[in-house]
């Protein structure tokens, strides 16, 4: 059976941009998921920053089963439980605490924890995490930092998020230790709030075209 992060790697190999979404109304979830798929994307991260986040994950999975939907801003055991129950394919956190680590239990294999330093990256790897999120990428050193980490830590894989944009996504994805980038520019909160599904699909196609050219 394919592990969750193996499935994620296969998905981002096809489309290495993971839109980071803020959904305030569950009714927005189904058309949003379909718009992302129409744009050629294979994954999405729904943040738990709004009360609708968990419900949006479930609704997106129901509307677009082929889309891998993860939960972002996972901070507690309750977030883990709610996300898994909603059908989240993976979990993302801005960092890692001893409490969250303990609360993950058997779901540790779903988590992509945030790191900002080499020491944090080494610690997370020792704890068994397969993929890491450089966050906030622009403040933590961005492309130069990831290039530097690749030398002593070539076994680590990253999904940088925070400050990644249409303008610099290609620079990140050109690095061997970057498997995908996370960003909000493809489907901004304003896009989602206004229901600009065609615009989201268009931006997704443009983003994928830009990194493949």
Short mmCIF file of C-alpha atoms in Angstrom, two decimals:
data_model
loop_
_atom_site.label_atom_id
_atom_site.label_comp_id
_atom_site.label_asym_id
_atom_site.label_seq_id
_atom_site.Cartn_x
_atom_site.Cartn_y
_atom_site.Cartn_z
CA UNK A 1 0.00 0.00 0.00
CA UNK A 2 1.30 3.45 -0.94
CA UNK A 3 2.24 5.56 2.08
CA UNK A 4 0.60 8.99 2.42
CA UNK A 5 3.75 10.94 1.65
CA UNK A 6 4.65 8.64 -1.23
CA UNK A 7 1.25 9.46 -2.71
CA UNK A 8 1.99 13.14 -2.13
CA UNK A 9 5.37 12.86 -3.84
CA UNK A 10 3.77 11.20 -6.85
CA UNK A 11 1.13 13.93 -7.01
CA UNK A 12 3.55 16.85 -6.78
CA UNK A 13 5.84 15.22 -9.34
CA UNK A 14 3.03 15.96 -11.79
CA UNK A 15 2.20 19.44 -10.46
CA UNK A 16 4.67 20.73 -7.80
CA UNK A 17 2.62 23.72 -6.66
CA UNK A 18 0.50 23.28 -3.52
CA UNK A 19 -1.99 26.14 -3.11
CA UNK A 20 -2.37 27.24 0.51
CA UNK A 21 -6.05 28.03 0.99
CA UNK A 22 -8.09 30.03 3.47
CA UNK A 23 -11.75 28.98 3.18
CA UNK A 24 -14.31 30.83 5.27
CA UNK A 25 -17.45 29.10 3.95
CA UNK A 26 -17.79 25.35 3.35
CA UNK A 27 -19.97 26.16 0.32
CA UNK A 28 -16.83 27.49 -1.39
CA UNK A 29 -15.00 24.18 -1.05
CA UNK A 30 -16.50 22.05 -3.84
CA UNK A 31 -16.19 24.61 -6.66
CA UNK A 32 -12.72 25.53 -5.41
CA UNK A 33 -11.55 21.91 -5.55
CA UNK A 34 -12.92 21.51 -9.06
CA UNK A 35 -11.27 24.77 -10.17
CA UNK A 36 -7.88 23.59 -8.91
CA UNK A 37 -8.21 20.26 -10.72
CA UNK A 38 -9.32 22.07 -13.87
CA UNK A 39 -6.15 24.14 -13.60
CA UNK A 40 -4.01 21.02 -13.52
CA UNK A 41 -3.13 20.96 -9.83
CA UNK A 42 -3.05 17.70 -7.90
CA UNK A 43 -2.80 18.87 -4.28
CA UNK A 44 -4.09 21.58 -1.97
CA UNK A 45 -3.55 22.64 1.63
CA UNK A 46 -6.57 24.00 3.52
CA UNK A 47 -5.49 25.98 6.56
CA UNK A 48 -7.35 25.58 9.83
CA UNK A 49 -7.36 29.35 10.37
CA UNK A 50 -11.14 29.57 9.99
CA UNK A 51 -13.99 27.57 11.59
CA UNK A 52 -14.82 26.27 8.10
CA UNK A 53 -11.40 24.70 7.53
CA UNK A 54 -12.16 21.15 8.64
CA UNK A 55 -15.51 21.07 6.85
CA UNK A 56 -13.87 22.44 3.72
CA UNK A 57 -11.40 19.55 3.67
CA UNK A 58 -14.23 17.01 3.78
CA UNK A 59 -16.20 18.88 1.12
CA UNK A 60 -13.21 19.17 -1.21
CA UNK A 61 -12.45 15.46 -0.87
CA UNK A 62 -16.08 14.62 -1.66
CA UNK A 63 -16.21 16.92 -4.68
CA UNK A 64 -12.80 16.02 -6.12
CA UNK A 65 -11.58 12.59 -4.95
CA UNK A 66 -8.52 12.79 -7.23
CA UNK A 67 -7.26 15.91 -5.45
CA UNK A 68 -4.99 15.31 -2.46
CA UNK A 69 -6.19 17.68 0.26
CA UNK A 70 -4.09 18.41 3.30
CA UNK A 71 -4.73 20.32 6.51
CA UNK A 72 -2.47 23.27 7.25
CA UNK A 73 -1.78 25.22 10.44
CA UNK A 74 -2.14 22.01 12.45
CA UNK A 75 -1.18 23.04 15.99
CA UNK A 76 -2.76 20.58 18.41
CA UNK A 77 -3.98 17.06 18.95
CA UNK A 78 -7.52 18.27 18.35
CA UNK A 79 -6.45 19.66 14.96
CA UNK A 80 -4.89 16.30 14.11
CA UNK A 81 -8.00 14.33 15.06
CA UNK A 82 -10.40 16.67 13.28
CA UNK A 83 -8.28 16.75 10.13
CA UNK A 84 -7.88 12.99 9.92
CA UNK A 85 -11.61 12.47 10.51
CA UNK A 86 -12.34 14.93 7.69
CA UNK A 87 -10.21 12.82 5.33
CA UNK A 88 -7.05 14.94 5.12
CA UNK A 89 -4.39 13.24 2.99
CA UNK A 90 -1.54 15.00 4.78
CA UNK A 91 -0.92 17.44 7.62
CA UNK A 92 1.23 20.58 7.68
CA UNK A 93 2.41 22.59 10.69
CA UNK A 94 4.42 25.82 10.91
CA UNK A 95 6.77 24.12 13.39
CA UNK A 96 6.83 21.31 15.92
CA UNK A 97 6.29 21.22 19.68
CA UNK A 98 6.66 18.38 22.15
CA UNK A 99 2.89 18.39 22.70
CA UNK A 100 2.04 18.17 19.01
CA UNK A 101 4.67 15.50 18.47
CA UNK A 102 3.13 13.36 21.21
CA UNK A 103 -0.40 13.99 19.94
CA UNK A 104 0.43 12.83 16.41
CA UNK A 105 0.80 9.20 17.45
CA UNK A 106 0.23 6.92 14.47
CA UNK A 107 -0.49 9.94 12.28
CA UNK A 108 3.13 11.13 12.38
CA UNK A 109 3.53 9.65 8.89
CA UNK A 110 1.05 12.25 7.57
CA UNK A 111 2.87 15.30 8.92
CA UNK A 112 5.10 17.79 7.12
CA UNK A 113 6.54 19.91 9.96
CA UNK A 114 7.91 23.39 9.49
CA UNK A 115 11.58 24.11 10.13
CA UNK A 116 13.68 27.27 9.88
CA UNK A 117 17.19 26.04 10.79
CA UNK A 118 19.54 23.13 10.14
CA UNK A 119 19.22 22.00 13.77
CA UNK A 120 15.42 21.87 13.49
CA UNK A 121 15.69 19.94 10.23
CA UNK A 122 18.04 17.41 11.81
CA UNK A 123 15.77 17.00 14.84
CA UNK A 124 12.68 16.44 12.72
CA UNK A 125 14.51 13.86 10.63
CA UNK A 126 15.62 12.03 13.79
CA UNK A 127 11.96 11.98 14.85
CA UNK A 128 11.06 10.17 11.66
CA UNK A 129 9.61 12.89 9.44
CA UNK A 130 10.14 12.24 5.74
CA UNK A 131 9.41 15.68 4.31
CA UNK A 132 9.92 19.14 5.81
CA UNK A 133 8.47 22.57 5.21
CA UNK A 134 10.96 25.46 5.20
CA UNK A 135 8.89 28.16 6.88
CA UNK A 136 8.68 31.06 6.54
CA UNK A 137 10.86 30.38 3.54
CA UNK A 138 11.67 33.97 2.63
CA UNK A 139 12.68 34.86 6.21
CA UNK A 140 14.51 31.56 6.79
CA UNK A 141 16.86 32.22 3.89
CA UNK A 142 14.89 31.13 0.85
CA UNK A 143 16.71 29.62 -2.12
CA UNK A 144 20.24 30.31 -0.77
CA UNK A 145 19.38 28.56 2.51
CA UNK A 146 18.05 25.48 0.74
CA UNK A 147 21.14 25.36 -1.48
CA UNK A 148 23.33 25.49 1.64
CA UNK A 149 21.33 22.77 3.43
CA UNK A 150 21.60 20.43 0.44
CA UNK A 151 25.33 19.97 1.02
CA UNK A 152 25.41 18.57 4.56
CA UNK A 153 21.82 17.28 4.56
CA UNK A 154 21.28 15.80 1.07
CA UNK A 155 18.77 13.23 2.37
CA UNK A 156 16.21 15.85 3.38
CA UNK A 157 13.35 16.97 1.13
CA UNK A 158 11.56 20.29 1.45
CA UNK A 159 8.31 22.02 0.56
CA UNK A 160 9.14 25.71 1.14
CA UNK A 161 6.21 27.95 2.01
CA UNK A 162 5.99 31.58 3.04
CA UNK A 163 6.97 34.25 0.54
CA UNK A 164 6.85 31.86 -2.43
CA UNK A 165 5.26 33.58 -5.43
CA UNK A 166 4.71 33.31 -9.15
CA UNK A 167 7.97 35.19 -9.61
CA UNK A 168 10.24 32.93 -7.56
CA UNK A 169 8.53 29.50 -7.55
CA UNK A 170 10.70 28.32 -10.44
CA UNK A 171 13.90 29.18 -8.55
CA UNK A 172 12.82 27.01 -5.63
CA UNK A 173 11.69 24.14 -7.81
CA UNK A 174 15.01 24.09 -9.66
CA UNK A 175 16.66 22.84 -6.44
CA UNK A 176 17.15 19.09 -6.05
CA UNK A 177 16.00 19.08 -2.41
CA UNK A 178 12.69 20.84 -3.18
CA UNK A 179 9.82 18.54 -4.14
CA UNK A 180 7.10 21.21 -4.19
CA UNK A 181 6.33 24.77 -3.13
CA UNK A 182 3.38 26.04 -1.15
CA UNK A 183 1.84 29.43 -1.82
CA UNK A 184 -1.35 31.43 -1.75
CA UNK A 185 -1.03 33.32 -5.02
CA UNK A 186 -2.87 30.74 -7.15
CA UNK A 187 -6.04 31.00 -5.06
CA UNK A 188 -5.93 33.99 -2.75
CA UNK A 189 -8.48 34.50 -0.02
CA UNK A 190 -9.98 37.29 -2.14
CA UNK A 191 -10.28 34.92 -5.12
CA UNK A 192 -12.07 32.34 -2.99
CA UNK A 193 -14.34 34.87 -1.30
CA UNK A 194 -15.42 36.28 -4.67
CA UNK A 195 -15.92 32.83 -6.21
CA UNK A 196 -13.50 33.53 -9.07
CA UNK A 197 -13.22 29.87 -10.04
CA UNK A 198 -12.26 30.54 -13.66
CA UNK A 199 -9.59 32.95 -12.51
CA UNK A 200 -8.18 30.37 -10.10
CA UNK A 201 -8.05 27.73 -12.85
CA UNK A 202 -6.32 30.20 -15.15
CA UNK A 203 -3.70 31.15 -12.54
CA UNK A 204 -3.05 27.47 -11.81
CA UNK A 205 -2.43 26.77 -15.50
CA UNK A 206 -0.19 29.83 -15.78
CA UNK A 207 1.82 28.78 -12.73
CA UNK A 208 2.39 25.27 -14.04
CA UNK A 209 3.26 26.59 -17.49
CA UNK A 210 5.79 29.04 -16.02
CA UNK A 211 7.72 26.38 -14.10
CA UNK A 212 7.81 23.98 -17.03
CA UNK A 213 9.11 26.50 -19.54
#
